[in-house]
Amino acid sequence: MPLSREPRLRPVAIADLRPTQITVGMREVEAKRKNWKSHPDYKKADFLGKHLIPVIWGHGERYYVIDHHHLTLALHKEGVKHIAVTVVADLRNLDEESFWFNLDNRGWMHPFDEKGQRRGYKDVPKKITGLVDDPYRSLAGELRRIGGFAKDTTPFSEFLWADFLRRGVKRKLIEADFAKALERAMKLARSGDADYLPGWCGPLA
């Protein structure tokens, strides 16, 4: 199974990229759109060159995104047509069932819906634009940004935090008053109940 981190020199159309998860935090996508807009045009090419999208070259000769789904969707919404990718593994020789099984067992996919329920492989969208909103993923992303937990190399760590927050913060609160929901999330994040999660920072002093 060839493994590689070499970038593809030929840009890949974002519309052709396949996601390996079902949801994103749309609030975070919008934040990334805002960040992209803040860059002057002459710096945007440099930005893209520094943000290669990791993919698996897989079934059907397609590229499957295994990280940076939020950025990829944000760029698409901003009208960016192509982006450079870095191929992490070449799994083109696997049949469809074996391909998804390998992605799942190597932590390269997250087949959970906006309610935190595991779904079948066929429920994973076929387009980046098919990703749906999970408000708890947005809450977890913002919580990490303000220091509620540390960045961690554990795959899909923010989704683990999202599922933890799902049990302690009402969705209605997130939708009605994000700031209050974030305040509640911070208290939960610094409690002992969260000590099993990646990037836990310990209790508040």
CSV table of N, CA and C in Angstrom, one decimal, residues 13-124:
chain,number,residue,atom,x,y,z
A,13,ALA,N,-9.8,19.8,-9.2
A,13,ALA,CA,-11.0,20.5,-9.1
A,13,ALA,C,-11.7,20.2,-7.8
A,14,ILE,N,-12.1,21.2,-7.0
A,14,ILE,CA,-12.8,21.0,-5.7
A,14,ILE,C,-14.1,20.3,-6.0
A,15,ALA,N,-14.7,20.5,-7.1
A,15,ALA,CA,-16.0,19.8,-7.4
A,15,ALA,C,-15.8,18.3,-7.5
A,16,ASP,N,-14.6,17.9,-7.8
A,16,ASP,CA,-14.4,16.5,-8.0
A,16,ASP,C,-13.9,15.7,-6.7
A,17,LEU,N,-13.6,16.5,-5.7
A,17,LEU,CA,-13.1,15.9,-4.4
A,17,LEU,C,-14.3,15.2,-3.7
A,18,ARG,N,-14.0,14.1,-3.1
A,18,ARG,CA,-15.0,13.4,-2.3
A,18,ARG,C,-14.7,13.5,-0.8
A,19,PRO,N,-15.7,13.9,0.0
A,19,PRO,CA,-15.5,13.9,1.4
A,19,PRO,C,-15.5,12.6,2.1
A,20,THR,N,-15.0,12.5,3.3
A,20,THR,CA,-14.9,11.3,4.1
A,20,THR,C,-15.7,11.4,5.4
A,21,GLN,N,-16.5,12.5,5.5
A,21,GLN,CA,-17.3,12.7,6.6
A,21,GLN,C,-18.6,13.2,6.2
A,22,ILE,N,-19.6,13.3,7.1
A,22,ILE,CA,-21.0,13.7,6.7
A,22,ILE,C,-21.3,15.2,7.0
A,23,THR,N,-20.6,15.6,8.1
A,23,THR,CA,-21.0,17.0,8.6
A,23,THR,C,-19.7,17.9,8.7
A,24,VAL,N,-20.0,19.2,8.8
A,24,VAL,CA,-19.1,20.2,9.2
A,24,VAL,C,-19.8,21.2,10.1
A,25,GLY,N,-19.1,22.1,10.7
A,25,GLY,CA,-19.7,23.2,11.4
A,25,GLY,C,-19.7,24.4,10.5
A,26,MET,N,-20.9,24.7,10.0
A,26,MET,CA,-21.1,25.8,9.0
A,26,MET,C,-20.6,27.1,9.6
A,27,ARG,N,-20.7,27.3,10.9
A,27,ARG,CA,-20.2,28.6,11.5
A,27,ARG,C,-18.7,28.7,11.2
A,28,GLU,N,-18.0,27.5,11.4
A,28,GLU,CA,-16.6,27.5,11.1
A,28,GLU,C,-16.3,27.7,9.7
A,29,VAL,N,-17.1,27.1,8.8
A,29,VAL,CA,-16.9,27.3,7.4
A,29,VAL,C,-17.0,28.8,7.0
A,30,GLU,N,-18.0,29.5,7.6
A,30,GLU,CA,-18.2,30.9,7.4
A,30,GLU,C,-17.0,31.7,7.9
A,31,ALA,N,-16.4,31.3,9.0
A,31,ALA,CA,-15.2,32.0,9.5
A,31,ALA,C,-14.1,31.9,8.6
A,32,LYS,N,-13.9,30.7,8.0
A,32,LYS,CA,-12.8,30.5,7.0
A,32,LYS,C,-13.1,31.3,5.7
A,33,ARG,N,-14.3,31.4,5.4
A,33,ARG,CA,-14.6,32.3,4.2
A,33,ARG,C,-14.2,33.7,4.5
A,34,LYS,N,-14.5,34.2,5.7
A,34,LYS,CA,-14.2,35.6,6.1
A,34,LYS,C,-12.7,35.7,6.1
A,35,ASN,N,-12.0,34.7,6.6
A,35,ASN,CA,-10.5,34.8,6.6
A,35,ASN,C,-9.9,34.9,5.2
A,36,TRP,N,-10.5,34.1,4.3
A,36,TRP,CA,-10.1,34.1,2.9
A,36,TRP,C,-10.3,35.5,2.2
A,37,LYS,N,-11.4,36.1,2.5
A,37,LYS,CA,-11.7,37.4,2.0
A,37,LYS,C,-10.8,38.5,2.5
A,38,SER,N,-10.2,38.2,3.7
A,38,SER,CA,-9.3,39.2,4.3
A,38,SER,C,-8.0,39.3,3.6
A,39,HIS,N,-7.6,38.2,2.8
A,39,HIS,CA,-6.3,38.2,2.1
A,39,HIS,C,-6.4,39.0,0.9
A,40,PRO,N,-5.5,39.9,0.6
A,40,PRO,CA,-5.4,40.6,-0.7
A,40,PRO,C,-5.2,39.6,-1.8
A,41,ASP,N,-5.7,39.9,-3.0
A,41,ASP,CA,-5.7,38.9,-4.1
A,41,ASP,C,-4.3,38.4,-4.4
A,42,TYR,N,-3.3,39.3,-4.2
A,42,TYR,CA,-1.9,38.9,-4.6
A,42,TYR,C,-1.3,37.9,-3.6
A,43,LYS,N,-2.0,37.7,-2.4
A,43,LYS,CA,-1.5,36.7,-1.4
A,43,LYS,C,-2.3,35.4,-1.4
A,44,LYS,N,-3.4,35.4,-2.2
A,44,LYS,CA,-4.2,34.2,-2.2
A,44,LYS,C,-3.6,33.0,-2.7
A,45,ALA,N,-2.8,33.1,-3.8
A,45,ALA,CA,-2.1,32.0,-4.4
A,45,ALA,C,-1.1,31.4,-3.4
A,46,ASP,N,-0.4,32.3,-2.6
A,46,ASP,CA,0.5,31.8,-1.6
A,46,ASP,C,-0.2,31.1,-0.5
A,47,PHE,N,-1.4,31.6,-0.1
A,47,PHE,CA,-2.2,30.9,0.9
A,47,PHE,C,-2.5,29.5,0.4
A,48,LEU,N,-3.0,29.3,-0.8
A,48,LEU,CA,-3.4,28.0,-1.3
A,48,LEU,C,-2.1,27.1,-1.3
A,49,GLY,N,-1.0,27.6,-1.7
A,49,GLY,CA,0.2,26.8,-1.7
A,49,GLY,C,0.7,26.3,-0.4
A,50,LYS,N,0.2,27.0,0.7
A,50,LYS,CA,0.6,26.6,2.1
A,50,LYS,C,-0.5,25.7,2.7
A,51,HIS,N,-1.6,25.5,2.0
A,51,HIS,CA,-2.7,24.8,2.6
A,51,HIS,C,-3.1,23.6,1.6
A,52,LEU,N,-2.2,22.6,1.5
A,52,LEU,CA,-2.5,21.5,0.7
A,52,LEU,C,-3.5,20.6,1.4
A,53,ILE,N,-4.4,20.1,0.6
A,53,ILE,CA,-5.5,19.2,1.2
A,53,ILE,C,-5.1,17.8,1.1
A,54,PRO,N,-5.0,17.1,2.3
A,54,PRO,CA,-4.6,15.7,2.3
A,54,PRO,C,-5.7,14.8,1.8
A,55,VAL,N,-5.4,13.9,0.9
A,55,VAL,CA,-6.4,13.0,0.3
A,55,VAL,C,-5.8,11.6,0.2
A,56,ILE,N,-6.8,10.7,0.0
A,56,ILE,CA,-6.5,9.3,-0.3
A,56,ILE,C,-6.9,9.2,-1.8
A,57,TRP,N,-5.9,8.6,-2.6
A,57,TRP,CA,-6.2,8.3,-4.0
A,57,TRP,C,-6.9,7.0,-4.0
A,58,GLY,N,-8.2,7.0,-4.3
A,58,GLY,CA,-8.9,5.7,-4.0
A,58,GLY,C,-9.8,5.2,-5.1
A,59,HIS,N,-10.8,4.5,-4.7
A,59,HIS,CA,-11.8,3.8,-5.5
A,59,HIS,C,-12.3,4.7,-6.6
A,60,GLY,N,-12.3,4.2,-7.9
A,60,GLY,CA,-12.8,5.0,-9.0
A,60,GLY,C,-11.9,6.1,-9.5
A,61,GLU,N,-10.6,6.0,-9.1
A,61,GLU,CA,-9.6,7.0,-9.4
A,61,GLU,C,-9.9,8.4,-8.9
A,62,ARG,N,-10.7,8.4,-7.8
A,62,ARG,CA,-11.1,9.7,-7.2
A,62,ARG,C,-10.2,10.0,-6.0
A,63,TYR,N,-10.2,11.3,-5.6
A,63,TYR,CA,-9.5,11.8,-4.5
A,63,TYR,C,-10.4,12.0,-3.3
A,64,TYR,N,-10.1,11.4,-2.2
A,64,TYR,CA,-11.0,11.5,-1.0
A,64,TYR,C,-10.3,12.3,0.1
A,65,VAL,N,-10.9,13.4,0.4
A,65,VAL,CA,-10.4,14.4,1.4
A,65,VAL,C,-10.5,13.7,2.8
A,66,ILE,N,-9.3,13.8,3.5
A,66,ILE,CA,-9.3,13.2,4.9
A,66,ILE,C,-9.1,14.2,6.0
A,67,ASP,N,-8.9,15.5,5.6
A,67,ASP,CA,-8.8,16.6,6.5
A,67,ASP,C,-9.1,17.9,5.8
A,68,HIS,N,-9.3,18.9,6.5
A,68,HIS,CA,-9.6,20.3,6.0
A,68,HIS,C,-10.8,20.4,5.1
A,69,HIS,N,-11.9,19.6,5.6
A,69,HIS,CA,-13.2,19.7,4.9
A,69,HIS,C,-13.7,21.1,5.0
A,70,HIS,N,-13.6,21.8,6.2
A,70,HIS,CA,-14.1,23.1,6.4
A,70,HIS,C,-13.5,24.1,5.4
A,71,LEU,N,-12.2,24.0,5.3
A,71,LEU,CA,-11.5,25.0,4.4
A,71,LEU,C,-11.9,24.7,2.9
A,72,THR,N,-11.9,23.4,2.6
A,72,THR,CA,-12.3,23.1,1.2
A,72,THR,C,-13.6,23.6,0.8
A,73,LEU,N,-14.6,23.4,1.7
A,73,LEU,CA,-16.0,23.9,1.4
A,73,LEU,C,-16.0,25.4,1.4
A,74,ALA,N,-15.3,26.1,2.3
A,74,ALA,CA,-15.2,27.5,2.3
A,74,ALA,C,-14.6,28.1,1.0
A,75,LEU,N,-13.6,27.5,0.5
A,75,LEU,CA,-12.9,27.9,-0.7
A,75,LEU,C,-13.9,27.7,-1.9
A,76,HIS,N,-14.6,26.6,-1.9
A,76,HIS,CA,-15.6,26.4,-2.9
A,76,HIS,C,-16.7,27.4,-2.9
A,77,LYS,N,-17.2,27.8,-1.8
A,77,LYS,CA,-18.2,28.8,-1.6
A,77,LYS,C,-17.7,30.2,-2.1
A,78,GLU,N,-16.4,30.4,-2.0
A,78,GLU,CA,-15.8,31.6,-2.4
A,78,GLU,C,-15.4,31.6,-3.9
A,79,GLY,N,-15.7,30.6,-4.6
A,79,GLY,CA,-15.5,30.6,-6.0
A,79,GLY,C,-14.2,30.0,-6.4
A,80,VAL,N,-13.4,29.4,-5.5
A,80,VAL,CA,-12.1,28.8,-5.9
A,80,VAL,C,-12.5,27.5,-6.6
A,81,LYS,N,-11.9,27.3,-7.8
A,81,LYS,CA,-12.2,26.1,-8.6
A,81,LYS,C,-11.3,24.9,-8.3
A,82,HIS,N,-10.0,25.2,-8.2
A,82,HIS,CA,-9.0,24.2,-8.0
A,82,HIS,C,-8.1,24.4,-6.8
A,83,ILE,N,-7.6,23.3,-6.3
A,83,ILE,CA,-6.8,23.3,-5.1
A,83,ILE,C,-5.7,22.2,-5.2
A,84,ALA,N,-4.5,22.4,-4.7
A,84,ALA,CA,-3.5,21.4,-4.7
A,84,ALA,C,-3.8,20.4,-3.5
A,85,VAL,N,-3.5,19.2,-3.8
A,85,VAL,CA,-3.7,18.1,-2.8
A,85,VAL,C,-2.4,17.4,-2.5
A,86,THR,N,-2.3,16.8,-1.4
A,86,THR,CA,-1.2,15.9,-1.1
A,86,THR,C,-1.7,14.5,-0.8
A,87,VAL,N,-1.2,13.5,-1.6
A,87,VAL,CA,-1.7,12.1,-1.5
A,87,VAL,C,-1.1,11.4,-0.4
A,88,VAL,N,-1.9,11.0,0.6
A,88,VAL,CA,-1.4,10.3,1.8
A,88,VAL,C,-1.2,8.8,1.5
A,89,ALA,N,-2.1,8.3,0.7
A,89,ALA,CA,-2.0,6.8,0.4
A,89,ALA,C,-2.7,6.6,-0.9
A,90,ASP,N,-2.2,5.6,-1.6
A,90,ASP,CA,-2.8,5.2,-2.9
A,90,ASP,C,-3.6,3.8,-2.7
A,91,LEU,N,-4.9,3.9,-2.6
A,91,LEU,CA,-5.7,2.7,-2.4
A,91,LEU,C,-6.5,2.3,-3.6
A,92,ARG,N,-6.1,2.7,-4.8
A,92,ARG,CA,-6.8,2.5,-6.0
A,92,ARG,C,-7.1,1.0,-6.3
A,93,ASN,N,-6.2,0.1,-5.8
A,93,ASN,CA,-6.3,-1.3,-6.1
A,93,ASN,C,-7.4,-2.0,-5.3
A,94,LEU,N,-8.0,-1.3,-4.3
A,94,LEU,CA,-9.0,-1.9,-3.5
A,94,LEU,C,-10.4,-1.8,-4.1
A,95,ASP,N,-11.2,-2.8,-3.9
A,95,ASP,CA,-12.6,-2.7,-4.3
A,95,ASP,C,-13.3,-1.7,-3.3
A,96,GLU,N,-14.5,-1.3,-3.7
A,96,GLU,CA,-15.2,-0.3,-2.9
A,96,GLU,C,-15.4,-0.6,-1.5
A,97,GLU,N,-15.8,-1.9,-1.2
A,97,GLU,CA,-16.1,-2.3,0.2
A,97,GLU,C,-14.8,-2.2,1.0
A,98,SER,N,-13.7,-2.8,0.4
A,98,SER,CA,-12.4,-2.8,1.1
A,98,SER,C,-11.8,-1.4,1.3
A,99,PHE,N,-12.1,-0.6,0.3
A,99,PHE,CA,-11.6,0.8,0.4
A,99,PHE,C,-12.2,1.5,1.6
A,100,TRP,N,-13.5,1.5,1.7
A,100,TRP,CA,-14.2,2.2,2.9
A,100,TRP,C,-13.8,1.5,4.2
A,101,PHE,N,-13.7,0.2,4.2
A,101,PHE,CA,-13.3,-0.5,5.4
A,101,PHE,C,-11.9,0.0,5.9
A,102,ASN,N,-11.0,0.2,5.0
A,102,ASN,CA,-9.6,0.6,5.3
A,102,ASN,C,-9.7,2.1,5.8
A,103,LEU,N,-10.4,2.9,5.1
A,103,LEU,CA,-10.5,4.3,5.6
A,103,LEU,C,-11.1,4.4,7.0
A,104,ASP,N,-12.1,3.6,7.3
A,104,ASP,CA,-12.8,3.6,8.6
A,104,ASP,C,-11.8,3.1,9.7
A,105,ASN,N,-11.1,2.0,9.4
A,105,ASN,CA,-10.3,1.4,10.4
A,105,ASN,C,-8.9,2.1,10.6
A,106,ARG,N,-8.6,3.0,9.7
A,106,ARG,CA,-7.3,3.8,9.9
A,106,ARG,C,-7.6,5.2,10.3
A,107,GLY,N,-8.8,5.5,10.7
A,107,GLY,CA,-9.2,6.8,11.2
A,107,GLY,C,-9.2,7.9,10.2
A,108,TRP,N,-9.4,7.5,8.9
A,108,TRP,CA,-9.4,8.4,7.8
A,108,TRP,C,-10.8,8.8,7.4
A,109,MET,N,-11.8,8.5,8.2
A,109,MET,CA,-13.2,8.9,7.9
A,109,MET,C,-14.0,9.0,9.1
A,110,HIS,N,-15.1,9.7,9.1
A,110,HIS,CA,-16.0,10.0,10.2
A,110,HIS,C,-17.4,9.9,9.8
A,111,PRO,N,-18.0,8.7,9.7
A,111,PRO,CA,-19.3,8.5,9.1
A,111,PRO,C,-20.4,8.7,10.2
A,112,PHE,N,-20.5,9.9,10.8
A,112,PHE,CA,-21.5,10.2,11.8
A,112,PHE,C,-22.3,11.5,11.3
A,113,ASP,N,-23.6,11.4,11.6
A,113,ASP,CA,-24.4,12.5,11.1
A,113,ASP,C,-24.5,13.7,12.1
A,114,GLU,N,-25.4,14.6,11.8
A,114,GLU,CA,-25.5,15.8,12.6
A,114,GLU,C,-26.1,15.6,14.0
A,115,LYS,N,-26.6,14.4,14.2
A,115,LYS,CA,-27.1,14.0,15.6
A,115,LYS,C,-26.1,13.1,16.3
A,116,GLY,N,-25.0,12.9,15.7
A,116,GLY,CA,-23.9,12.1,16.4
A,116,GLY,C,-24.1,10.6,16.2
A,117,GLN,N,-25.0,10.3,15.2
A,117,GLN,CA,-25.3,8.9,15.0
A,117,GLN,C,-24.5,8.3,13.8
A,118,ARG,N,-24.0,7.1,14.0
A,118,ARG,CA,-23.2,6.5,13.0
A,118,ARG,C,-24.1,6.1,11.8
A,119,ARG,N,-23.6,6.4,10.6
A,119,ARG,CA,-24.3,6.0,9.4
A,119,ARG,C,-23.5,5.1,8.5
A,120,GLY,N,-24.2,4.5,7.5
A,120,GLY,CA,-23.5,3.7,6.6
A,120,GLY,C,-22.5,4.4,5.6
A,121,TYR,N,-21.6,3.7,5.0
A,121,TYR,CA,-20.7,4.3,4.1
A,121,TYR,C,-21.4,5.1,3.0
A,122,LYS,N,-22.5,4.5,2.5
A,122,LYS,CA,-23.2,5.1,1.4
A,122,LYS,C,-23.9,6.5,1.8
A,123,ASP,N,-23.9,6.8,3.1
A,123,ASP,CA,-24.5,8.0,3.5
A,123,ASP,C,-23.5,9.2,3.5
A,124,VAL,N,-22.2,8.9,3.2
A,124,VAL,CA,-21.2,9.9,3.1
A,124,VAL,C,-21.5,10.6,1.8
